[in-house]
mmCIF file of C-alpha atoms in Angstrom:
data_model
loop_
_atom_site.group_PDB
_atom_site.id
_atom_site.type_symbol
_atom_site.label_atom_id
_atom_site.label_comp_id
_atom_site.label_asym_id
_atom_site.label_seq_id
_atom_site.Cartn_x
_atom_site.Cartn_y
_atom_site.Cartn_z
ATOM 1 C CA UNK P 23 4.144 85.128 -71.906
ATOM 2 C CA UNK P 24 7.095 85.632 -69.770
ATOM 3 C CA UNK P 25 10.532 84.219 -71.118
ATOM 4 C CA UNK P 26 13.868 84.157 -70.290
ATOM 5 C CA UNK P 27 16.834 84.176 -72.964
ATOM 6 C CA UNK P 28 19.928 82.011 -72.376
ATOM 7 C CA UNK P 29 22.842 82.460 -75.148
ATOM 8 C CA UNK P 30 25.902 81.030 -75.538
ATOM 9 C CA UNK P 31 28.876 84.417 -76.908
ATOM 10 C CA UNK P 32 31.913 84.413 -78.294
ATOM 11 C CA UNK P 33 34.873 86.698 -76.734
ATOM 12 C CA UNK P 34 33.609 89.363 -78.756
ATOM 13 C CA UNK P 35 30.329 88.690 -77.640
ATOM 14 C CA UNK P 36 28.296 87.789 -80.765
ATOM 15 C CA UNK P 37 25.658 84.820 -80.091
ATOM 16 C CA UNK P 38 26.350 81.202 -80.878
ATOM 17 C CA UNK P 39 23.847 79.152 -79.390
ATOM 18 C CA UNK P 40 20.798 80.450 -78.270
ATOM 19 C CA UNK P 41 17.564 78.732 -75.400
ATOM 20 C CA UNK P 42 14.700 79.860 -74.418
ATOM 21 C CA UNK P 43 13.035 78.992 -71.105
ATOM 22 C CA UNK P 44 10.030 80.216 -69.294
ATOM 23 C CA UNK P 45 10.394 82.974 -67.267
ATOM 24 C CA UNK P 46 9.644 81.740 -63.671
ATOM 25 C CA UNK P 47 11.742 78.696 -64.720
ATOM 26 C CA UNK P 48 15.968 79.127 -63.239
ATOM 27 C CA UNK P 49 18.703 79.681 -64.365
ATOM 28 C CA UNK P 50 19.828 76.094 -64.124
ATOM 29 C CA UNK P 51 17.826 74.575 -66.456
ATOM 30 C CA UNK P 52 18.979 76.991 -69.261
ATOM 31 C CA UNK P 53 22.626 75.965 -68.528
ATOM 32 C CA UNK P 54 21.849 72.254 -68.663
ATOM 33 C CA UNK P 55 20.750 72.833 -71.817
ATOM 34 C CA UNK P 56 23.310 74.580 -73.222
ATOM 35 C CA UNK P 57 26.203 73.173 -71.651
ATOM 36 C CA UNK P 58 26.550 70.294 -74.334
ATOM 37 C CA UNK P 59 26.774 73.244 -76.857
ATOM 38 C CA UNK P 60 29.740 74.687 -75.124
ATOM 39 C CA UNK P 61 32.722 75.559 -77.745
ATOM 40 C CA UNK P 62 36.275 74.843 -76.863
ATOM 41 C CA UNK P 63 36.829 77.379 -74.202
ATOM 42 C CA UNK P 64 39.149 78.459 -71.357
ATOM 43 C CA UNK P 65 37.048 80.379 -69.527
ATOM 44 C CA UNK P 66 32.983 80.933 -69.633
ATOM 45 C CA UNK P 67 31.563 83.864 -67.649
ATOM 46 C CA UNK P 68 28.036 83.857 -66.167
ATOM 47 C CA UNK P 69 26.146 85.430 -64.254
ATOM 48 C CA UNK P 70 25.294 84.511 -60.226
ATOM 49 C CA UNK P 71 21.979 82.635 -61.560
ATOM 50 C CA UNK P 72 24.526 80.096 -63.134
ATOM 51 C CA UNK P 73 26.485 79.711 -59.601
ATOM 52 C CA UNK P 74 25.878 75.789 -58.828
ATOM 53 C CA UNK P 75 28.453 73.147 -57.968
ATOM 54 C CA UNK P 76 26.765 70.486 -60.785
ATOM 55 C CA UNK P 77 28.125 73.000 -63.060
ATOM 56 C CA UNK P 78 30.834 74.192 -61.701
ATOM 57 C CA UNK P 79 31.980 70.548 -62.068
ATOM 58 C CA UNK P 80 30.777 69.921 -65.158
ATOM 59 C CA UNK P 81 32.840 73.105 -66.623
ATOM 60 C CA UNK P 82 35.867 71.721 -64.848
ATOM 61 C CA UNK P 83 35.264 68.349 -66.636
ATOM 62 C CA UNK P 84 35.362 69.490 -69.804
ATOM 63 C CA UNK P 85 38.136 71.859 -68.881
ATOM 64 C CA UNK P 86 36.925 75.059 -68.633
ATOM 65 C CA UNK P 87 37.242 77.433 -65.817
ATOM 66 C CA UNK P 88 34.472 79.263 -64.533
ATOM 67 C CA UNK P 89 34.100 83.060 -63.563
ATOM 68 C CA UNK P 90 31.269 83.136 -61.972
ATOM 69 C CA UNK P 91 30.132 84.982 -58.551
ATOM 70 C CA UNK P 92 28.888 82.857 -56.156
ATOM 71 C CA UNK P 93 24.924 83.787 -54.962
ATOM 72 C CA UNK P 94 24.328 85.761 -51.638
ATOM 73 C CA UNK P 95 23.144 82.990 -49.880
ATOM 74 C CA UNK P 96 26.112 80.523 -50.520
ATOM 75 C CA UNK P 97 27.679 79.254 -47.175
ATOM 76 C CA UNK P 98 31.281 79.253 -48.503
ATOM 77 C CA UNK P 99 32.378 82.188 -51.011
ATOM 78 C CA UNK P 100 33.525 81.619 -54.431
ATOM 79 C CA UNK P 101 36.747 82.998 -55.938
ATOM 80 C CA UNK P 102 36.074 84.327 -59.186
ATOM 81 C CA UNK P 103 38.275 86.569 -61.314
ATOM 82 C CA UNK P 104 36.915 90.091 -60.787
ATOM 83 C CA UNK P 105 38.783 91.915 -63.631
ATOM 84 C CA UNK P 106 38.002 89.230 -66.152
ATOM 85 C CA UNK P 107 34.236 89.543 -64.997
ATOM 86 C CA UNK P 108 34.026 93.230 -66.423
ATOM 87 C CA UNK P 109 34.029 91.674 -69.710
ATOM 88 C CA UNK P 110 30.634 90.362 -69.472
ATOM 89 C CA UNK P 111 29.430 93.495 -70.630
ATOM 90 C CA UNK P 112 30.045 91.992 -74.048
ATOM 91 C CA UNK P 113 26.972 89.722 -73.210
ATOM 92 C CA UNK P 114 24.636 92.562 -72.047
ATOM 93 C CA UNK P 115 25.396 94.859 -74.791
ATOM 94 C CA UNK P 116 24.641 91.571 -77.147
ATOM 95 C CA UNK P 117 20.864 91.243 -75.128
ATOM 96 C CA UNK P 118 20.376 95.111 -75.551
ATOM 97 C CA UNK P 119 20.976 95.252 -79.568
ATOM 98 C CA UNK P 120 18.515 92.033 -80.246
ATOM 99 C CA UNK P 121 15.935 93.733 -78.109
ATOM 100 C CA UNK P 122 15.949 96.957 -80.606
ATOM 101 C CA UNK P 123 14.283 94.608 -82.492
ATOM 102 C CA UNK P 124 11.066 95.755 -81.817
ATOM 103 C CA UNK P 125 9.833 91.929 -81.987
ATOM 104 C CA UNK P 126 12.137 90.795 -80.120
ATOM 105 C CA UNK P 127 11.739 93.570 -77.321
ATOM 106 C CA UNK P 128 7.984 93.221 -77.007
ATOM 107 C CA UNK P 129 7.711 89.596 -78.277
ATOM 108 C CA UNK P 130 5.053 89.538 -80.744
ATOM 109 C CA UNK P 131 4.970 85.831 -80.977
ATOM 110 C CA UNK P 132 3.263 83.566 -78.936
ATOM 111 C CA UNK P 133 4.770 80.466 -79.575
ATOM 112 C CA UNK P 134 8.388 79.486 -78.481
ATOM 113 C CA UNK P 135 9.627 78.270 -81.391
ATOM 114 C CA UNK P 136 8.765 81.492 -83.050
ATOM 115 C CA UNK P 137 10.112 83.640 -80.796
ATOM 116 C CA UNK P 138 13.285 81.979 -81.066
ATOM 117 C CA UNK P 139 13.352 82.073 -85.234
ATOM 118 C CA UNK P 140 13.103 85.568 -84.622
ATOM 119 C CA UNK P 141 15.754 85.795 -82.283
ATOM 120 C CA UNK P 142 17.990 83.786 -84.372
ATOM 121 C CA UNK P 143 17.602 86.069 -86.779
ATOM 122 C CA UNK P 144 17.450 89.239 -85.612
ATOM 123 C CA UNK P 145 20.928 87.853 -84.308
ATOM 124 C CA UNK P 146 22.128 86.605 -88.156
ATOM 125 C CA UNK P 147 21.072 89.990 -89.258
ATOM 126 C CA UNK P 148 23.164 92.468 -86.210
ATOM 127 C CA UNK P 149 26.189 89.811 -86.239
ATOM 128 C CA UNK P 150 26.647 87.746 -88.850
ATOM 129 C CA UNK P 151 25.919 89.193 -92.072
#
C-alpha cells in the first residue's frame, strides 16, 4: 500500500506528467519512466534520489542541464547550482496541495491506476481549471 509519486513541473511548478511507483521501489526507475516525457527544457531540478550518471547523461543528450545534488555516498562530488536549487520548493509545495486531497493524502484506492486518476485530477482541479 506504500507508493511513491514521481511528477514532471513546470517553472511555476504545476504538474505535467505524473508516475507512480511502489514505495520500496528507487528513485531511478521513476525517472526512466518519465524521462521520455521530458518537455523542452534548460534545466530540470531533482532531488539526490535522481543523482545517477545514466541520467545525468541522458539529460545532457537531450540537452538539458541538470541541478541535482549528488548522494552522500558518491566518491567524486557533483557541482550543482545551489541558488537555482531553492526553487524546488515549487515542487514540494505542488506534493503538499494534492495531498489536501484527503484521497490523495490517505489513498483510499487500492489499485494503481486509481490512485493515479485521482491524482490526475485532484491536479486538473488545483491547477488547471
Amino acid at each position: 500500500m506504500n507508493t511513491k509519486l514521481h511528477a514532471i513541473c513546470d517553472s511555476q511548478g504545476r504538474p505535467i506528467d505524473l508516475f507512480v511507483t511502489a514505495g520500496q521501489v528507487s528513485d531511478y526507475i521513476g525517472a526512466r519512466a518519465l524521462l521520455s516525457g521530458l518537455p523542452n527544457v534548460k534545466w530540470l531540478l531533482g532531488d539526490r534520489g535522481y543523482d545517477a550518471d545514466w541520467f545525468r547523461e541522458a539529460l545532457q543528450d537531450k540537452g538539458i542541464r541538470a541541478c541535482i545534488p549528488g548522494r552522500k555516498k558518491r566518491k567524486k562530488p557533483v557541482k550543482y547550482d545551489k541558488r537555482r536549487y531553492k526553487r524546488r520548493n515549487r515542487i514540494e509545495i505542488m506534493f503538499g496541495r494534492l495531498k489536501d486531497w484527503r484521497r490523495v493524502a490517505t489513498r483510499y484506492d487500492r489499485c494503481p491506476k486509481v490512485f493515479l486518476s485521482a491524482i490526475a485530477l485532484a491536479a486538473l482541479v488545483i491547477y488547471w481549471l
